[in-house]
XYZ file of C-alpha atoms in Angstrom:
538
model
C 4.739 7.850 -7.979
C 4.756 5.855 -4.848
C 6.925 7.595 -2.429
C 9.531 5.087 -0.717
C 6.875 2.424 -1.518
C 6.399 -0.691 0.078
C 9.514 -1.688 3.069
C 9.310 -4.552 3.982
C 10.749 -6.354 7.505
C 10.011 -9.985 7.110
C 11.862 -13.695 7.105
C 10.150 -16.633 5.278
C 12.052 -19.302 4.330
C 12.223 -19.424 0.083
C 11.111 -23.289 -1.454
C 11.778 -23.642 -4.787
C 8.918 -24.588 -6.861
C 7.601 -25.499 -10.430
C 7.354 -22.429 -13.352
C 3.770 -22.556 -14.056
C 2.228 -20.675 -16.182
C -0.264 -17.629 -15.527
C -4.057 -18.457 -14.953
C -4.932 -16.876 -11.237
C -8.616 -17.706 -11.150
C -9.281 -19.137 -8.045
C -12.295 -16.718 -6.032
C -10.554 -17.687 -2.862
C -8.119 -16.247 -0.827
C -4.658 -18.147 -2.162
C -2.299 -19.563 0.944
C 0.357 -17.203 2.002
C 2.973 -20.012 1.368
C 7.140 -19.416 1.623
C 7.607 -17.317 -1.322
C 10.819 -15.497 -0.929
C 11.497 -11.990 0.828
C 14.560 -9.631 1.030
C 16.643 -9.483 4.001
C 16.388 -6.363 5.758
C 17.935 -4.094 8.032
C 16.233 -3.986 11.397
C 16.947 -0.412 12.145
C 14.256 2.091 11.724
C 12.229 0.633 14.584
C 13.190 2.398 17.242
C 10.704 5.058 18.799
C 12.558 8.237 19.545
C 11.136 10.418 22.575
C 11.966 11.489 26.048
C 10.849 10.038 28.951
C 11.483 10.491 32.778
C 14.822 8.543 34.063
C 14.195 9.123 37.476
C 14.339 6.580 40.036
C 13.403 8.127 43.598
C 9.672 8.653 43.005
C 8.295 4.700 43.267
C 4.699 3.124 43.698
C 3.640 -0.523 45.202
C 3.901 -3.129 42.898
C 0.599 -4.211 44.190
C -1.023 -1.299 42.625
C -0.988 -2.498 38.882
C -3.281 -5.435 39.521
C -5.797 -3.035 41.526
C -5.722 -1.235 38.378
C -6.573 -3.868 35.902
C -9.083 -5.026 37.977
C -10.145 -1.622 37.910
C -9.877 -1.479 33.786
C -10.556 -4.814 32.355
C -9.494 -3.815 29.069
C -6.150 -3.745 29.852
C -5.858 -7.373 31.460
C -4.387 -8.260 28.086
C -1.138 -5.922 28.861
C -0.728 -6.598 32.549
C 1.841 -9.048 32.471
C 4.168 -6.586 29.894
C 3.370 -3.740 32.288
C 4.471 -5.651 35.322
C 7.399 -6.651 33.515
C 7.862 -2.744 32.400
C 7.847 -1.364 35.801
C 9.731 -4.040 37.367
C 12.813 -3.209 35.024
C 12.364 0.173 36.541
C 12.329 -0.669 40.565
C 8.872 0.796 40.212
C 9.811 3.871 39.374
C 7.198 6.958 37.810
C 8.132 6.707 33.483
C 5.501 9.449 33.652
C 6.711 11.818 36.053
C 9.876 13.729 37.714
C 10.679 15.474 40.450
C 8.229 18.849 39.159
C 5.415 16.528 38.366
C 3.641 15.099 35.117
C 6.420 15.616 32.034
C 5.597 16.822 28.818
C 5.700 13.255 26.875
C 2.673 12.296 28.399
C 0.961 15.357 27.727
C 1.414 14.539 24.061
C 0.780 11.218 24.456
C -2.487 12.468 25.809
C -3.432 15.112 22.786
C -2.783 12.091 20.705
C -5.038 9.447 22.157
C -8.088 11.943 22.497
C -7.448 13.162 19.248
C -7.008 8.868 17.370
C -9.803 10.268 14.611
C -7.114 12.211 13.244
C -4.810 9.080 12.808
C -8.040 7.484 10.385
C -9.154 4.971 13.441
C -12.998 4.859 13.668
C -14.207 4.467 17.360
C -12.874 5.422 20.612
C -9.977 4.516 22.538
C -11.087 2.606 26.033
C -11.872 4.452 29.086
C -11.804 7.889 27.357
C -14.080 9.779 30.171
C -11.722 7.929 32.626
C -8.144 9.245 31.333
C -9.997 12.712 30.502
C -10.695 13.051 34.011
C -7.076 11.965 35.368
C -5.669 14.038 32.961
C -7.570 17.258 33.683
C -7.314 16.554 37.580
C -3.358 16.586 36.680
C -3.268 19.189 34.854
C -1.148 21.757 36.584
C -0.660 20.034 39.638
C 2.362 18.682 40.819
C 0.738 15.516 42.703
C 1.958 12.216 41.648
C -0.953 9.583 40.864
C 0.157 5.973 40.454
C -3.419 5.690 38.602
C -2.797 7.823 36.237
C 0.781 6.535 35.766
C -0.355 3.397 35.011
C -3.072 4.735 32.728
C -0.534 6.331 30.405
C 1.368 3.547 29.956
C -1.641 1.476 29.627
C -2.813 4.024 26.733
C 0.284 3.724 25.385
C 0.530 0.125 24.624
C -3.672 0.281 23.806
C -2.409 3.320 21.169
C 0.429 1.820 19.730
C -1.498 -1.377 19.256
C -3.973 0.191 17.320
C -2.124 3.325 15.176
C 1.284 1.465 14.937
C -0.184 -2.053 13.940
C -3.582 -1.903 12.812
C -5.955 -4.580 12.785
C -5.082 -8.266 12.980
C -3.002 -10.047 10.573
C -5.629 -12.283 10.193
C -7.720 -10.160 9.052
C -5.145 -8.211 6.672
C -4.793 -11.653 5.311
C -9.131 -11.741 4.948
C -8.444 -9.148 2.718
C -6.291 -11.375 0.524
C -2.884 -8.857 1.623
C -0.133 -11.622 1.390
C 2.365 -9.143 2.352
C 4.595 -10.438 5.014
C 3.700 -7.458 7.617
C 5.637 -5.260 9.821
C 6.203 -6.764 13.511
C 5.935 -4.647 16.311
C 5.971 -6.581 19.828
C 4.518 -5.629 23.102
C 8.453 -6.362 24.324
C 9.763 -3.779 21.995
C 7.202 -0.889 22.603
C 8.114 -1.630 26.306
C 11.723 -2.024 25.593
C 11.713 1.683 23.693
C 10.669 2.473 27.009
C 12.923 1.091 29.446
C 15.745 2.633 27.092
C 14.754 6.191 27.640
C 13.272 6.808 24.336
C 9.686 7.246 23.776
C 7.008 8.283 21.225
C 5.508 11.144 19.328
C 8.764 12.563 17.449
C 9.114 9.501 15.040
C 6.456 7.127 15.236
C 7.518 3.331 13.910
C 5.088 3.636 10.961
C 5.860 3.878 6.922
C 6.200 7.463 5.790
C 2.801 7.020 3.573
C 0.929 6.970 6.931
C 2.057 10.443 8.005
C 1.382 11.736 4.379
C -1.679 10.425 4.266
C -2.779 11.764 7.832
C -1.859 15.473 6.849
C -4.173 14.856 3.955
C -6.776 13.385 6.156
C -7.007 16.612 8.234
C -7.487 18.533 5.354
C -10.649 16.701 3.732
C -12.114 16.074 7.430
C -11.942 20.358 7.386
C -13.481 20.297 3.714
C -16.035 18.044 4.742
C -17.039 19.694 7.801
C -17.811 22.466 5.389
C -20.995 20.421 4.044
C -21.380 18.160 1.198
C -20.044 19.136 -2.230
C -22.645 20.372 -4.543
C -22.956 18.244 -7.731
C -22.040 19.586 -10.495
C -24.526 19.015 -13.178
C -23.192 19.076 -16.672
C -24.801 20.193 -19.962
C -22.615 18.479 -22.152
C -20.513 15.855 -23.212
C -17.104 17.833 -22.635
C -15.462 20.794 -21.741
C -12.401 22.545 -23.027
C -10.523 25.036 -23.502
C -12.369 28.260 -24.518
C -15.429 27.033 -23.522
C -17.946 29.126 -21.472
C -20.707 28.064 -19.083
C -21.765 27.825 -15.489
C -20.450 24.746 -15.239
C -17.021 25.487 -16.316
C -17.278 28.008 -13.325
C -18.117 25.151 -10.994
C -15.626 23.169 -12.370
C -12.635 25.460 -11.566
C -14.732 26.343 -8.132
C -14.188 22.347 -7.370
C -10.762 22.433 -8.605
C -9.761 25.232 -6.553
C -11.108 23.628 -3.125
C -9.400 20.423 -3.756
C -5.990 22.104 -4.320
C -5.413 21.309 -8.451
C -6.271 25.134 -9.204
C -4.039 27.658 -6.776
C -6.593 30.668 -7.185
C -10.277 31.438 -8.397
C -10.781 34.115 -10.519
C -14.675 32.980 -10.985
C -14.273 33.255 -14.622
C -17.158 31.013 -16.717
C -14.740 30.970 -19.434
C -12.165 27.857 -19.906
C -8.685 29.202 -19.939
C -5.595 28.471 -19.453
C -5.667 28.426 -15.637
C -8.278 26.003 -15.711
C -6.659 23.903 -18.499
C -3.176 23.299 -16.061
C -5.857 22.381 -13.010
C -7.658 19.737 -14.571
C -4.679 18.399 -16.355
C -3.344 18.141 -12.501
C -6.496 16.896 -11.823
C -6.355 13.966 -14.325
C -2.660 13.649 -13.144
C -3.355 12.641 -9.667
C -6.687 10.313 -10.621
C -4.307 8.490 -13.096
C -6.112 9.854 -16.148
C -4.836 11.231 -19.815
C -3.833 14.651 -18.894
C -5.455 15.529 -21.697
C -7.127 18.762 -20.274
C -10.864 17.936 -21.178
C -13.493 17.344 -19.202
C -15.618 14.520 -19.792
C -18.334 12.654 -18.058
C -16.157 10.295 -16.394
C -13.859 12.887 -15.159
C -16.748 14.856 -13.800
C -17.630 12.075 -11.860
C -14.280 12.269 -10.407
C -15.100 15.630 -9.168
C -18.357 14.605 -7.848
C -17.371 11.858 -5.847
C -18.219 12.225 -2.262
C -16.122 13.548 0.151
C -16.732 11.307 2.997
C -15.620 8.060 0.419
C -12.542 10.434 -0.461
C -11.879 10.449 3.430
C -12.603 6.721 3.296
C -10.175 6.150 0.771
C -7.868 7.309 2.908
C -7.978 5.974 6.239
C -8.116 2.459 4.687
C -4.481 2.798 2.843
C -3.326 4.682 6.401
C -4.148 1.180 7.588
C -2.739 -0.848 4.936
C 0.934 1.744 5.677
C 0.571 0.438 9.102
C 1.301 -3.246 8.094
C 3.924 -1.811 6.182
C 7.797 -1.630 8.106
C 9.752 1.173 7.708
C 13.190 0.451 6.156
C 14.168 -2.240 3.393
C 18.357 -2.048 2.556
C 18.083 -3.482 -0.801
C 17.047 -2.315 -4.480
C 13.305 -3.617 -4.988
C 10.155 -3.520 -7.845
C 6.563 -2.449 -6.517
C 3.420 -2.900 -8.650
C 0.972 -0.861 -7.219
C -2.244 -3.029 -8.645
C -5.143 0.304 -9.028
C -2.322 2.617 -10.049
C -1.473 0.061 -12.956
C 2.213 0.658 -12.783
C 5.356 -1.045 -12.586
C 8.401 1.187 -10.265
C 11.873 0.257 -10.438
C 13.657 1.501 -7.289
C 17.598 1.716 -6.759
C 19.166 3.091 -3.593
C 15.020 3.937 -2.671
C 15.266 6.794 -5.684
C 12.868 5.714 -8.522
C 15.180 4.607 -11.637
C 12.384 4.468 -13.903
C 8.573 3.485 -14.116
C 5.865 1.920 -16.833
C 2.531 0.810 -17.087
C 1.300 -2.373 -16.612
C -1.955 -4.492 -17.552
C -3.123 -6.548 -14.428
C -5.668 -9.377 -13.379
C -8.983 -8.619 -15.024
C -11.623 -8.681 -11.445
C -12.487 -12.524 -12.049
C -8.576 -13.175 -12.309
C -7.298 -11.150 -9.560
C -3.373 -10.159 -9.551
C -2.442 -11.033 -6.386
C -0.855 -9.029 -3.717
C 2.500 -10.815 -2.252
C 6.017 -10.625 -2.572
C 9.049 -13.128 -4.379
C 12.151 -12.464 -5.710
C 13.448 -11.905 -9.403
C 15.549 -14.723 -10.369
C 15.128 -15.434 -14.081
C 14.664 -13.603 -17.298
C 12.773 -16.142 -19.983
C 14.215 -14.954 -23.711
C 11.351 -16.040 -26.517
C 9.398 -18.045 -24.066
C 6.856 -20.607 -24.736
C 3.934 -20.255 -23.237
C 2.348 -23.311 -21.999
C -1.548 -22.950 -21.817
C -2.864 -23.436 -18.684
C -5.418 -26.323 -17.824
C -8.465 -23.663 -16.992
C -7.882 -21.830 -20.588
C -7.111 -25.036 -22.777
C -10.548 -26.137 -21.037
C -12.754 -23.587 -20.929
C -10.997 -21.221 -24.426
C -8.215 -23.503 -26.561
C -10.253 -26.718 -26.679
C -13.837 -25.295 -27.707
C -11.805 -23.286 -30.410
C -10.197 -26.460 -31.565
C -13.544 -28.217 -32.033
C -15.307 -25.263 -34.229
C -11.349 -25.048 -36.006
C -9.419 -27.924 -36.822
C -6.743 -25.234 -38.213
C -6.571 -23.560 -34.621
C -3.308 -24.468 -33.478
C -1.653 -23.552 -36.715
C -3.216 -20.446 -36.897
C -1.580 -19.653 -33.525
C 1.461 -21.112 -33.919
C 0.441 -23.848 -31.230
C 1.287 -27.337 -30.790
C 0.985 -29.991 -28.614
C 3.287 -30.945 -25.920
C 2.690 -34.356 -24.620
C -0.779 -33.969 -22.942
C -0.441 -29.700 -22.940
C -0.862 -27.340 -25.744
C 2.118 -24.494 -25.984
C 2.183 -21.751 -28.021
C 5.424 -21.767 -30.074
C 7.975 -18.714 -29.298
C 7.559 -15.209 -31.695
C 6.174 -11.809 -32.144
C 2.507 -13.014 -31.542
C 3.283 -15.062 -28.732
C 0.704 -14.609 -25.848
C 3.601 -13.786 -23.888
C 5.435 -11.826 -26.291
C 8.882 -11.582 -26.613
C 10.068 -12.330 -22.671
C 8.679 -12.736 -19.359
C 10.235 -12.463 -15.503
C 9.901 -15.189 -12.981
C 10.304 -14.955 -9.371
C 9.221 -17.910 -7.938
C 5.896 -18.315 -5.640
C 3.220 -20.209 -5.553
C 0.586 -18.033 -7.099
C 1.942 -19.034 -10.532
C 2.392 -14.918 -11.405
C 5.352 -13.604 -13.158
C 5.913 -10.537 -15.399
C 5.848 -10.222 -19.279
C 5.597 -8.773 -22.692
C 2.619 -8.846 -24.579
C 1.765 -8.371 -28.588
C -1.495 -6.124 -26.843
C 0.231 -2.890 -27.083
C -2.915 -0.888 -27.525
C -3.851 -1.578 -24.077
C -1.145 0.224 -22.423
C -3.058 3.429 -23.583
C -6.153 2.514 -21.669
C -6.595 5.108 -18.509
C -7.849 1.435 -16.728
C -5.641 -1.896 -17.454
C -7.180 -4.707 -15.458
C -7.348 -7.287 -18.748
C -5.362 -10.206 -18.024
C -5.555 -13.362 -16.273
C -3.816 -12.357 -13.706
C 0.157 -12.067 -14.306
C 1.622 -8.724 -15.090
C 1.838 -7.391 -18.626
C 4.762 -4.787 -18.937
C 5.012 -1.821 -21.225
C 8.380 -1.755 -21.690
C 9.673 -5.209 -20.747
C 12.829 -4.950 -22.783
C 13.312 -1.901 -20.773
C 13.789 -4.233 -17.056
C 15.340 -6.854 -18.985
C 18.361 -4.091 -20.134
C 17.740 -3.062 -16.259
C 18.308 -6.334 -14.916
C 21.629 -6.832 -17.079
C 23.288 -4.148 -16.778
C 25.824 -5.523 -14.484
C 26.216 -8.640 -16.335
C 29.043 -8.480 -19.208
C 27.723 -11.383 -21.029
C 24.986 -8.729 -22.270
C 23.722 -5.637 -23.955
C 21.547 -4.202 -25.691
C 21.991 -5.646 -28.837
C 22.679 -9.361 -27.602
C 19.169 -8.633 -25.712
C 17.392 -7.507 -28.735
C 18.721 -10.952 -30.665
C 17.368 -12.942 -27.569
C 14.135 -12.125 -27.784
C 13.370 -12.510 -31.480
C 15.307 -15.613 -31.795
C 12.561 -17.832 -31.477
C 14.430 -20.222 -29.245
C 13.824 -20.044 -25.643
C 16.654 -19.421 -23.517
C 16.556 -19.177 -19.930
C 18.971 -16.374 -17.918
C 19.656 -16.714 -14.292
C 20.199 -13.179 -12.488
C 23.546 -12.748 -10.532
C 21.471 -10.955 -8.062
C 17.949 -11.965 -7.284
C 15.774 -8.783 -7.106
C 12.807 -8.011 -4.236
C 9.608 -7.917 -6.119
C 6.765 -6.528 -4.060
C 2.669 -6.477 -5.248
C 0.479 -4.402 -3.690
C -2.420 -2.285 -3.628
C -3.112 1.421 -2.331
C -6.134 3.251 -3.910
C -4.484 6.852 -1.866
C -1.193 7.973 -1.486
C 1.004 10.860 -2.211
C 3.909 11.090 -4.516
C 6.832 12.613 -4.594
C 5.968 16.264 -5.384
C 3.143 16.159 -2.407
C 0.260 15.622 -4.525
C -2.406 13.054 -3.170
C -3.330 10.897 -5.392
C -6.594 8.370 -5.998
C -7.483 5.655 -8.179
C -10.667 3.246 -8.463
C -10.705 0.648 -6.230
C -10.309 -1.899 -8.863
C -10.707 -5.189 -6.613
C -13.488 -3.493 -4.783
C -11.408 -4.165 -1.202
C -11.375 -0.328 0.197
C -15.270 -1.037 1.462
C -14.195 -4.183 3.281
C -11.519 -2.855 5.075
C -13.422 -0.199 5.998
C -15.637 -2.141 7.410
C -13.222 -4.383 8.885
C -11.370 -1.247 10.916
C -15.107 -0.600 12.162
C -15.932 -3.606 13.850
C -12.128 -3.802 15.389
C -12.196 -4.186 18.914
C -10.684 -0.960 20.569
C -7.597 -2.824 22.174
C-alpha cells in the first residue's frame, strides 16, 4: 500500500492533444509539457510552532549585513531576512523577556542532528552555531548574532529538509511531477504570523515514516555489517532443519518480520509467518519458501537499505501535503495500480509497466476517456523495427493478427487478442501513455512486471472501467461487459475527469507500518543518491 500517496499542489495549464498510441522509447529525458493536474486545496502548508511575540527587546538594523558579511553563505537570504525583521520593528523572534525560548532550542537539536532527516553533509557554519548555542545555553543574555543565526539556520534548514534539491535536478532524474512549492516569503511569513516549526513540518507524511525507519537501520547498522548468509540449497521450507534456517529466522528477527527468536534450526511455523511477511513487504509471492532470490533479499546490505531510504525521503520532499480530490497512483517498482476515494484506498491491482529500454514515465494527467474495443494503431518505431520485418518473412501476417491497413498505418482490428485487449484509459499528455487491458494475463503473476513498451497494462481493467461508471446511469455492469466484446470501438467521455498520478518510490511504509522495498527497476535510487551528495549545503 502507499499510504496517502502522492498530493500534489500544482497549476499547469491542460492543452488538448492528439491520442497516440503507446511506444515510449525515447533514452532521453521527455519535456515536462502542460499535461493536466488537479486543483488543490492550499491548506496544509502552514508550519505550526510557537515563537516569541515580543516587541520591546530590538537590535540595529545595521547588524544583519555585518552578519552576512560575516557568513557568506547566507548572502542568498539577506534580503528575506531584512524583510523578516523589518515586519517585526526589529524585534528578537528568538527570544523573550527570560532569554533564548524553547523553539530555537529545537530548532537547534534539529539542525545538528540533519543526518537523521537522510541529508548527507553538514549544514553551514556548524562549529559556529555550536559555539553560540552552547555560550547561550543557560544564560539569559540576548545576542543579536545568534538571533540572526537561528533564523538564518532556519531558512538554510527548511531549504534543504522541506524542499530538497533543485527542481532541476528532480527533473535530471526524469521526475515530471509538478513539485511542491515552498517560498522563502512563506517560511518567513509562518514566521511573522506567530507560528513556527518542529510540531508539523510542511512535508508529505511518507517523509516522517520513512525517517523513523531511518533511525532504526542507522542503529542496526552501527551494529556492524550483516553476516551473509550462505545457503546450502536451493530452498527452504517448512520443516526443514539446518544452520541456515537458524540464520534465516536470526535475520528475520533483526529486521522486524519475526517478533521473537527462539534459535530453533528447525523451519516452523514461526518462521513460515516471518518470511511470508518478509516476501510481503519486498513485493514477493508470500509463498513462505526461501529461495535464492529471496535470500538475496536478506543479504542485501544495510547501508544500500539506508540508501534506499533517504533517496524516497527526498523524492516525499517534492511531494505537497494535501490534494482535495479522488486520484489514481501507479507506483512504477511496486507494479501496482491504487484507486483512492476520499484518500481511503477503494481498491488496488497489479500492473505491467515500461520494460527498462521503454521506460513508463513518471508525470501526472487526468482521466477523461474510457476506449470500449479499441483499435490499436501500431506505432511508427514497432511497424518499423517488429510489424514490417514480420510482413516481409509472412505475407499472411496481418491476417493472422487481425491487422489491416489504415491509410499509410497498420491497426490491429478490435477483439479478445487485441494488443490492447478489450479497453484502454486515456488521460491526455504528451508522453503518449495511457492505461489498458491486455490478452498477457500470465504476466500479472510475475513477482517483477516491467514488459511493455511503456503504457500501463492493468489486471483488472474492467474493474476501473465499472469504477469509473458508477455514477453514470447510462451504465453497468452488464452494458460494460457488451462494450468491450463488441468489436466496435466506442469512445466514453467521463462526467468527471479523474487525477492520475505516476510515480516511483523504491521505500515506503504502508498502512499497517510495515516498510516496504522493491528493486530499483529504472536503476534511478544511485543517481539521486549521488545527486543529494554533491548538493550544495544551502
Amino acid at each position: 500500500m502507499i499510504n496517502r500517496f502522492l498530493l500534489f499542489i500544482f497549476s499547469l495549464s491542460f492543452v488538448s492533444i492528439a491520442f497516440t498510441d503507446c511506444n515510449n522509447t525515447s533514452s532521453k529525458t521527455p519535456s515536462l509539457g502542460k499535461d493536466t493536474v488537479p486543483k488543490v486545496s492550499p491548506t496544509g502548508m502552514g508550519i505550526q510552532g510557537s515563537f516569541s511575540n515580543q516587541t520591546k527587546i530590538t537590535f540595529d538594523s545595521s547588524i544583519i549585513k555585518k552578519f552576512v558579511d560575516s557568513f557568506p553563505k547566507f548572502r542568498s537570504f539577506q534580503k528575506d531576512i531584512t524583510a523578516f525583521y523589518k515586519s517585526r520593528n526589529y524585534a528578537y523572534a528568538w527570544y523573550d523577556d527570560s532569554g533564548m525560548i524553547e523553539p530555537a532550542h529545537n530548532l537547534y537539536n534539529r539542525i545538528v542532528n540533519i543526518r537523521d532527516e537522510g541529508m548527507p553533509g553538514e549544514v553551514p557554519y556548524k562549529a559556529a552555531f555550536i559555539g553560540l548555542m552552547e555560550t547561550e545555553e543557560g544564560a539569559i543574555k540576548i545576542a543579536p548574532v545568534t538571533e540572526l543565526m537561528l533564523t538564518s539556520q532556519y531558512l538554510a534548514y527548511a531549504k534543504k529538509v522541506w524542499q530538497g534539491i533543485s527542481e532541476k535536478q528532480s527533473l535530471s532524474t526524469e521526475w515530471l511531477l509538478p513539485r511542491k512549492k515552498l517560498t522563502t516569503q512563506q517560511l518567513l511569513d509562518s514566521l511573522v504570523n506567530g507560528a513556527g516549526i518542529l510540531q508539523k513540518d510542511p512535508v508529505y507524511r511518507q517523509y516522517h515514516l520513512l525517517k523513523d525507519y531511518l533511525k532504526k537501520y542507522n542503529q542496526l547498522n552501527a551494529q556492524g555489517p550483516l553476516t551473509v548468509i550462505k545457503g546450502d540449497k536451493k530452498v527452504y521450507k517448512l520443516m526443514d532443519s539446518s544452520a541456515t534456517v537458524g540464520a534465516i529466522r536470526q535475520r528475520l528477527y533483526l529486521l522486524g518480520d519475526v517478533p521473537a527468536n527462539n534459535q530453533s534450526n528447525i523451519f516452523d511455523s514461526a518462521l513460515l509467518q516471518g518470511v511470508k511477511n518478509f516476501e510481503h513487504r519486498l513485493g514477493y509471492k508470500e509463498d513462505g519458501l526461501v529461495n535464492t532470490a529471496l535470500l538475496a533479499e536478506m543479504n542485501y546490505p544495510l547501508d544500500k537499505r539506508i540508501e534506499q531510504l533517504i533517496v524516497n525521503m527526498e523524492r516525499s520532499r517534492w511531494v505537497p501535503v494535501t490534494l482535495i480530490n479522488n486520484y489514481l497512483v501507479i507506483n512504477i517498482p511496486e507494479y501496482k495500480l491504487h484507486v483512492y476515494e476520499n484518500d481511503s484506498i477503494a481498491f488496488s491491482m497489479n500492473v505491467v509497466v515500461g520494460k527498462d529500454e521503454h521506460k513508463t514515465v513518471i508525470f501526472n494527467g487526468e482521466l477523461k476517456y474510457i476506449v470500449f474495443s479499441p483499435y490499436w494503431n501500431i506505432p511508427a518505431s514497432i511497424l518499423k523495427n517488429e510489424t514490417l520485418p514480420a510482413m516481409r518473412k509472412n505475407p499472411n501476417y496481418l491476417a493472422e493478427h487481425n491487422m489491416e491497413w489504415n491509410g499509410g498505418n497498420v491497426r490491429q482490428k478490435p477483439g479478445p487478442d487485441n494488443s490492447l485487449g478489450l479497453v484502454k484509459f486515456l488521460f491526455p499528455n504528451t508522453h503518449s501513455i495511457y492505461l489498458h487491458d491486455t490478452p498477457a494475463k500470465s504476466l500479472f503473476n510475475e513477482d517483477k512486471r516491467a514488459f511493455s513498451h511503456g503504457c500501463i497494462r492493468l489486471a483488472e481493467p474492467k474493474k476501473l472501467a465499472e469504477y469509473l461508471l458508477r455514477n453514470d446511469s447510462a451504465w453497468n455492469e452488464r452494458k460494460i461487459t457488451e462494450a468491450m466484446n463488441k468489436g466496435v470501438e466506442q469512445y466514453v467521455t467521463l462526467k468527471k475527469t479523474l487525477p492520475v498520478f505516476i510515480a516511483y518510490f523504491t521505500a515506503w511504509v504502508d498502512r499497517q507500518g510495515k516498510l516496504n522495498f522493491r528493486n530499483d527497476v529504472y536503476k534511478r535510487d544511485a543517481r539521486l543518491a549521488k545527486m543529494m551528495l554533491e548538493s550544495p549545503g544551502i
